[in-house]
Short mmCIF file of C-alpha atoms in Angstrom, two decimals:
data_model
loop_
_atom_site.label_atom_id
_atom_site.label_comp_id
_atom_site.label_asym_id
_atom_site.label_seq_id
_atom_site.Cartn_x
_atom_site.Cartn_y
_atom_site.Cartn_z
CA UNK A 1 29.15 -12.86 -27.74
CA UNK A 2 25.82 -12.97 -25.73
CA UNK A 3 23.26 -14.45 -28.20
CA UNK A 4 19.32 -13.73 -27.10
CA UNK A 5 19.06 -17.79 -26.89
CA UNK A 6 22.37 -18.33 -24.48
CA UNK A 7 21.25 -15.36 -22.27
CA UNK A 8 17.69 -17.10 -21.75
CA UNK A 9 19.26 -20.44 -21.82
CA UNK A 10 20.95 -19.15 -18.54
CA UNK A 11 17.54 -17.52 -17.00
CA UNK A 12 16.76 -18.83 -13.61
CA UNK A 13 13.32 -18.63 -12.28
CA UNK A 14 11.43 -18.71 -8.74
CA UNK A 15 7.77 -18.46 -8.62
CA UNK A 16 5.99 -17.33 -5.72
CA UNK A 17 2.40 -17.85 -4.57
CA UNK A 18 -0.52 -16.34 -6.82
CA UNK A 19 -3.77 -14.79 -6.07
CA UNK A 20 -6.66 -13.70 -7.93
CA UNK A 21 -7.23 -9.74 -7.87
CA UNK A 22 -10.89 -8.65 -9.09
CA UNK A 23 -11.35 -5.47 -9.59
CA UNK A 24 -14.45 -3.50 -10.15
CA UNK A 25 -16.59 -0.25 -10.67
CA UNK A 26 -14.62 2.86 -10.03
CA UNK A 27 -12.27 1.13 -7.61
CA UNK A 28 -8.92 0.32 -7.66
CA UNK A 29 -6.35 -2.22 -5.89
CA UNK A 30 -2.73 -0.67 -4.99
CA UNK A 31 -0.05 -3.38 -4.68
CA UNK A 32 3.23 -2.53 -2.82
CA UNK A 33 6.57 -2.41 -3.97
CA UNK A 34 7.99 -5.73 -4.42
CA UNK A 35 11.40 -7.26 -4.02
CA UNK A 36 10.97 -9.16 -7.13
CA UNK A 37 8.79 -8.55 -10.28
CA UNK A 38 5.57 -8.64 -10.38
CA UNK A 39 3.27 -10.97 -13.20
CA UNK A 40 -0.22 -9.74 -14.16
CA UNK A 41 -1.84 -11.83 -16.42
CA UNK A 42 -4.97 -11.15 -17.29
CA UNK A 43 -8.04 -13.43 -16.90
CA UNK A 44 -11.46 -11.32 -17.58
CA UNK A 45 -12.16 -7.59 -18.56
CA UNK A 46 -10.36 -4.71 -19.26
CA UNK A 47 -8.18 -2.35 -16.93
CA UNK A 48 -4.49 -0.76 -16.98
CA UNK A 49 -1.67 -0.86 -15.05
CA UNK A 50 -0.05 2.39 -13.38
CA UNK A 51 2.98 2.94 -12.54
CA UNK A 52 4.26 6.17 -10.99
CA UNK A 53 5.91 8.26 -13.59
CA UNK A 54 5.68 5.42 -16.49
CA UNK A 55 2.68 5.35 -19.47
CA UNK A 56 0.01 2.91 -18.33
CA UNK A 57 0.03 -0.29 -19.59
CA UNK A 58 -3.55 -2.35 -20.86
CA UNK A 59 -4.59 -5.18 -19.10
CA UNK A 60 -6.60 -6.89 -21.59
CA UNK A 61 -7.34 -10.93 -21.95
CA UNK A 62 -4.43 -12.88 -22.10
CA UNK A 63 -2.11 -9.72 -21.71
CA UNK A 64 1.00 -10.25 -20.11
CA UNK A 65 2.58 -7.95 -17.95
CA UNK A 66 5.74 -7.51 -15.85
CA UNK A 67 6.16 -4.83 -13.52
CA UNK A 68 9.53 -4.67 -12.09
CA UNK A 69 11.19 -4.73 -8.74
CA UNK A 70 10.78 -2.25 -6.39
CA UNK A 71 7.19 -0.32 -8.08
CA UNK A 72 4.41 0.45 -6.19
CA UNK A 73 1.74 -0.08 -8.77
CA UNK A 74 -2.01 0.08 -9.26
CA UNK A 75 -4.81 -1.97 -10.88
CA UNK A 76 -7.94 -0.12 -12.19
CA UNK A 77 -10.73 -0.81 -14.58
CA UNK A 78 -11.39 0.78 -17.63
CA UNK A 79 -14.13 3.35 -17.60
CA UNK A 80 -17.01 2.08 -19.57
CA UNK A 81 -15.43 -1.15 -20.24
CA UNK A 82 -17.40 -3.85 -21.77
CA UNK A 83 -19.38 -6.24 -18.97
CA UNK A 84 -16.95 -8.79 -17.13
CA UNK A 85 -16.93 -12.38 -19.49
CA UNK A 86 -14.35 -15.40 -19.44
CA UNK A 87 -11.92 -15.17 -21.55
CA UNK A 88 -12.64 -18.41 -22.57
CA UNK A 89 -15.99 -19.44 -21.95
CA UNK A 90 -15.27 -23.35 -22.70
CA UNK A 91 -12.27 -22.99 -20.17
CA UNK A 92 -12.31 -24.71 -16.72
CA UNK A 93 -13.07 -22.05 -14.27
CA UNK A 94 -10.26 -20.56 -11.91
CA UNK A 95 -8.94 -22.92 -9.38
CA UNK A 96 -10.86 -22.48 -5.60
CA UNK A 97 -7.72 -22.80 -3.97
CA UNK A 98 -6.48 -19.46 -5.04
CA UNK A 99 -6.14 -16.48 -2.75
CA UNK A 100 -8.20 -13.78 -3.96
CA UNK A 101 -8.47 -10.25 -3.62
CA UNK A 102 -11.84 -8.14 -4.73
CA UNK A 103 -12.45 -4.81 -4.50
CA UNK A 104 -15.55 -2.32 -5.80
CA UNK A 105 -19.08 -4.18 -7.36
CA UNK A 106 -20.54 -4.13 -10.59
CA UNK A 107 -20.58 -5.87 -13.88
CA UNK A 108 -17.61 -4.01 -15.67
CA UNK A 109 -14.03 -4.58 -14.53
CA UNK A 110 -11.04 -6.52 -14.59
CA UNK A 111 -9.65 -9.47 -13.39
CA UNK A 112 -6.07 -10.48 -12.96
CA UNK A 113 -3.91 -13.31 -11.83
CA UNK A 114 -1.11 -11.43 -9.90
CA UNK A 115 1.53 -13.08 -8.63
CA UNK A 116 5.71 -12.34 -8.27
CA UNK A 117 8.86 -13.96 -9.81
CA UNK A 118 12.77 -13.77 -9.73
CA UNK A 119 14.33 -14.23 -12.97
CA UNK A 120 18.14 -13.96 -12.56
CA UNK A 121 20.45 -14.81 -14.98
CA UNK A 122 22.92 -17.83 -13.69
CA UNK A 123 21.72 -16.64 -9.90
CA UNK A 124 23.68 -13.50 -10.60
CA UNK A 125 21.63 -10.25 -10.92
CA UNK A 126 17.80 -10.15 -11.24
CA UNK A 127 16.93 -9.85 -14.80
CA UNK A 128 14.20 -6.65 -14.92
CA UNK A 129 16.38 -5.12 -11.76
CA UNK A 130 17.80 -1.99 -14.20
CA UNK A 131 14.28 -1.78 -16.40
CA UNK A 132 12.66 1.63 -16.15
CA UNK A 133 8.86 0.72 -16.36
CA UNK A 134 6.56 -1.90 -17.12
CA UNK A 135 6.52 -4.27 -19.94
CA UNK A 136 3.41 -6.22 -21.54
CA UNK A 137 2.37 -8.58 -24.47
CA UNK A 138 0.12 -10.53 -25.84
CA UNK A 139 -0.68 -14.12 -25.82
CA UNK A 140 -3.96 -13.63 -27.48
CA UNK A 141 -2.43 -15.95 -30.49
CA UNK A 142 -0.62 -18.07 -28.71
CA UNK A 143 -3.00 -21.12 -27.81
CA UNK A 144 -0.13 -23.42 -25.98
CA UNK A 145 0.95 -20.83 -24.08
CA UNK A 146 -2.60 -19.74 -22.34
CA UNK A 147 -2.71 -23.31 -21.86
CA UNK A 148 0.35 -23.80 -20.32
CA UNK A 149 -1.26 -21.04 -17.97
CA UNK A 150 -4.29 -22.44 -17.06
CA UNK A 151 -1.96 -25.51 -15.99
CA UNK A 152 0.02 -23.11 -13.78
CA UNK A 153 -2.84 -21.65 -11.80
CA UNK A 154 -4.26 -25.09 -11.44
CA UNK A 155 -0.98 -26.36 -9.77
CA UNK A 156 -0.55 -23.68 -7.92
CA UNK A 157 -3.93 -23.93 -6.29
CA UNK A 158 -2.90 -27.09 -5.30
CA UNK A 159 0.57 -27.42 -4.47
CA UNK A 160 2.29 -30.97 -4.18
CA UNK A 161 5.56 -32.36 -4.86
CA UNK A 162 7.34 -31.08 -7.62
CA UNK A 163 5.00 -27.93 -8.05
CA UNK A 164 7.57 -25.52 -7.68
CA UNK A 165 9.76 -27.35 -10.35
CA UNK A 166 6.69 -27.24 -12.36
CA UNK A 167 5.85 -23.78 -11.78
CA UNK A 168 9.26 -22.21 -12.51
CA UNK A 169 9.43 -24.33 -15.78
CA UNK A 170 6.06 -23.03 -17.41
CA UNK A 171 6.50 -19.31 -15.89
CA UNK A 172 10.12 -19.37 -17.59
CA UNK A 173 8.20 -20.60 -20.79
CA UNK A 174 6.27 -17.61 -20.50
CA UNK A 175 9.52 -15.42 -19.88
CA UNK A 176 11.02 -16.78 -22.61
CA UNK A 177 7.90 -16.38 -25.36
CA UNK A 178 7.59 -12.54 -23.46
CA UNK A 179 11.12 -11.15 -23.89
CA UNK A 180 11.61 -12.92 -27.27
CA UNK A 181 8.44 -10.93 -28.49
CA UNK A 182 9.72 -7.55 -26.60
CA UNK A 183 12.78 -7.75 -28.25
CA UNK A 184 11.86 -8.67 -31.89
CA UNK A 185 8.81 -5.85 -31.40
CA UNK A 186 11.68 -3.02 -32.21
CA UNK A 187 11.81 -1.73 -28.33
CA UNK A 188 13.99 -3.76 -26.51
CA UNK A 189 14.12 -2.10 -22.97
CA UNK A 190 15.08 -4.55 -20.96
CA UNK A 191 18.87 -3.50 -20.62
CA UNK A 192 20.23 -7.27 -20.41
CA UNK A 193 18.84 -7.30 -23.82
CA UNK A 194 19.55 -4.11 -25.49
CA UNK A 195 22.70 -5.23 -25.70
CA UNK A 196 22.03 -7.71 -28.14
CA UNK A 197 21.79 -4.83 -30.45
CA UNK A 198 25.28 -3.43 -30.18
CA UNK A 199 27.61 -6.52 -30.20
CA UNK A 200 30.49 -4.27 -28.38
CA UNK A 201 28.42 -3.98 -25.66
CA UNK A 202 27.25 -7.92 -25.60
CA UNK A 203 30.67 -9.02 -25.73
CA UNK A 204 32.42 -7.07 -22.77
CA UNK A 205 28.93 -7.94 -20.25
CA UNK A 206 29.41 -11.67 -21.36
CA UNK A 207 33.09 -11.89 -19.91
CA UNK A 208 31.66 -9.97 -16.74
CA UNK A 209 29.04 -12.64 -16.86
CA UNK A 210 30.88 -15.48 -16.68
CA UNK A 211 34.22 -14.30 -15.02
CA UNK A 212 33.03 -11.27 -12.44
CA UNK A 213 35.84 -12.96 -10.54
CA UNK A 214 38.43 -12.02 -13.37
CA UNK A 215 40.76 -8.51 -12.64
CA UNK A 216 38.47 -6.70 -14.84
CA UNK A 217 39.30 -2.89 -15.81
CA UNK A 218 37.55 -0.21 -17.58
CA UNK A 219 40.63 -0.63 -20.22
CA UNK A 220 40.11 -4.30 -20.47
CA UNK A 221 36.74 -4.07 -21.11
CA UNK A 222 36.54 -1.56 -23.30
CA UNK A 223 39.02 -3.78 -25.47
CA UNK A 224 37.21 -6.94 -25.25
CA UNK A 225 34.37 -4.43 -26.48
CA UNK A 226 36.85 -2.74 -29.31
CA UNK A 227 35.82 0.85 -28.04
CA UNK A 228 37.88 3.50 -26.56
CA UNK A 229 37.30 3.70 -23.11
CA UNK A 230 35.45 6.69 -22.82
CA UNK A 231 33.41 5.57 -25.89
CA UNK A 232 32.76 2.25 -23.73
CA UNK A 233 32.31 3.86 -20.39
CA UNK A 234 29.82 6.28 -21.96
CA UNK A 235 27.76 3.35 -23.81
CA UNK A 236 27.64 1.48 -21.10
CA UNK A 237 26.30 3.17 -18.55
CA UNK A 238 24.04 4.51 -21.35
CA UNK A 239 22.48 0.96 -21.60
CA UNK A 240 22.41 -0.05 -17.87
CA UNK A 241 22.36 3.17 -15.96
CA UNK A 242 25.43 2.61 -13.91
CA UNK A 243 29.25 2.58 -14.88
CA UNK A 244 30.55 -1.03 -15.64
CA UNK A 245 32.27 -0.90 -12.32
CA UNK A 246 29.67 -0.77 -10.63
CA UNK A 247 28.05 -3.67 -11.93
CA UNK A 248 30.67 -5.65 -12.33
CA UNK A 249 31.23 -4.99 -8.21
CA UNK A 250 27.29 -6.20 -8.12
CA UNK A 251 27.95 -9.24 -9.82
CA UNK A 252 30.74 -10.17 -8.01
CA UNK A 253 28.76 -9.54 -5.07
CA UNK A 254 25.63 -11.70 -5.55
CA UNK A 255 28.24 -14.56 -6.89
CA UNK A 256 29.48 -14.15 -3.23
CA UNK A 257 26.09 -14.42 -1.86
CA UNK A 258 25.47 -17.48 -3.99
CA UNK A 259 28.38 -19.56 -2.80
CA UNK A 260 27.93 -18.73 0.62
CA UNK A 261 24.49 -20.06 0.09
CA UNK A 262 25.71 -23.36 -1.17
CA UNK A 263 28.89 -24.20 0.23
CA UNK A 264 30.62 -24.23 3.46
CA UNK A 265 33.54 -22.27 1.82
CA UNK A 266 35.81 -20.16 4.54
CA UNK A 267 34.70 -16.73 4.23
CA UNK A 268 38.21 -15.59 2.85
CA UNK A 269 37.98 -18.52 -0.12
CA UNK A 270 34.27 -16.71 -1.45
CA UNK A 271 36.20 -13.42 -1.29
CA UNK A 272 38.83 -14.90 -3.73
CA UNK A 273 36.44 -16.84 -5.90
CA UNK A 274 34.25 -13.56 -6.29
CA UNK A 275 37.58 -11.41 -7.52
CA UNK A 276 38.45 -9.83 -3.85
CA UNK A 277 41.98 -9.85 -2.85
CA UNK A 278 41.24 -8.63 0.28
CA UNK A 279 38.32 -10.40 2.90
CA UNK A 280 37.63 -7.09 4.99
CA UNK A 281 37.96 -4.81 1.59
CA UNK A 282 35.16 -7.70 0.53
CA UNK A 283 33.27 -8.01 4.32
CA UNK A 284 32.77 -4.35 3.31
CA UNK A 285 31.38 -4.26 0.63
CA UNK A 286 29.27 -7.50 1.07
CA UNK A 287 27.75 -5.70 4.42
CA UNK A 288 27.62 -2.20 2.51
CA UNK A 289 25.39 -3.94 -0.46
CA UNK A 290 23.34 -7.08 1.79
CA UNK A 291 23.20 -5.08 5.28
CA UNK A 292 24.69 -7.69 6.88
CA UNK A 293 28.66 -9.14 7.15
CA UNK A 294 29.17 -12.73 5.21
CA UNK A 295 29.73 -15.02 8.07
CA UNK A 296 26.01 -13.91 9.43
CA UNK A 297 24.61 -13.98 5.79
CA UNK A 298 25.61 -17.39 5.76
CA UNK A 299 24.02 -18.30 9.41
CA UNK A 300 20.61 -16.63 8.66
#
């Protein structure tokens, strides 16, 4: 079974760069859609975070917030918000060497350290891929942690060897601190999680997790899960918003892309070790989900 501390044992994490975004006044800063999720953390002031057709979420000081893949979102001050302070006023200021991004004047507004991250769990699927809005807490009590932070941002300002090991192994601190809280908070919506509250469920997505390559059914999953497989099919797409199929083929898939990433396998071997008894049935469906055949994956 899928225990909260094995599934974040087997989180994965990529940082990429951060920037400062200062906001201000009646303004407000739109940030595209991103391929990965997006971090706010914030560093000074008060705003929220808006994303289309989710509640807003409060950027407050030391808030932590993840927007996920693919959301346009928007960062605005709160109206009549309290003057702009540091959060910590015996805390070194921000790193220099920062990008930053300011928009609107005044003395009330928010700041934010935005930056984005992929979190996939054993370089499979991207963790906050199937989560429906944004998710925030806390780390108002949590002195090591903001710490931890202010060590990040003053890496990451200046980069040197080993700062991406270092980066990736405080941010999936942070990760770990932020889902554990999300999940013990009574509203676990993160759907890699949620199933941690119906053990059927956790069982039959940790034998798709570690063998996609296995002749999975419906009917053998719904066993492993000890439901009746319309029970099963129903509860699981329920939980993930998609049939277990059709995960299971996007697991298989991104194993596929993994291995051709890391090994000089023949192109007919990945198919195999990713469940596919057939390379063009699995060329397909590789070029049908990446937009581009293996062999050329593998090249670019």
């Amino acid at each position: 079974m899928i225990l909260l501390e094995k599934l974040l044992a087997g989180l994965e994490v990529t940082v990429r760069p951060f920037a400062v975004c200062d906001v201000r006044g009646t303004s407000h800063l739109t940030l595209d859609a991103s391929e990965f999720a997006t971090v706010h953390y914030t560093l000074a002031g008060s705003g929220l975070v808006r994303v289309a057709g989710a509640p807003p979420v409060e950027a407050r000081p030391y808030s932590f917030i993840i927007v996920p893949p693919g959301m346009a979102h928007r960062i605005e001050p709160v109206e009549g918000g309290s003057p702009l302070a540091p959060v910590d006023p015996d805390a070194a200021p921000l790193p220099a060497g920062l990008e930053r991004h300011a928009v609107g004047s005044g003395g009330h507004g928010v700041i934010v350290a935005c930056g984005t991250v992929r979190v996939t769990y054993h370089a499979t699927t991207d963790l906050f891929d199937y989560l429906d809005g944004p998710i925030a807490e806390s780390f108002t009590d949590d002195a090591p942690i903001r710490a931890a932070i202010a060590a990040l941002f003053a890496e990451l300002a200046d980069p040197r060897a080993g700062t991406a090991a270092f980066a990736e192994a405080v941010m999936k601190q942070c990760l770990v601190v932020l889902l554990r809280r999300h999940c013990e908070g009574g509203e676990c919506r993160v759907p890699w999680l949620s199933t941690l509250e119906d053990p059927r469920l956790a069982a039959a997505l940790e034998a798709m997790l570690d063998t996609p390559e296995a002749p999975h059914t419906v009917e053998k999953l719904a066993t492993i899960a000890a439901m009746s497989r319309s029970a099963f099919a129903q509860h699981f797409t329920l939980a993930f918003g998609r049939p277990p199929m059709e995960l299971l083929k996007e697991l298989r898939l991104r194993r596929a892309a993994q291995i051709l990433k890391t090994s000089e396998a023949p192109v007919k071997s990945v198919a195999q070790a990713a469940g596919y008894t057939s390379r063009s049935y699995f060329s397909r469906a590789f070029k049908a989900f990446y937009g581009i055949d293996p062999a050329a994956y593998r090249a670019s």
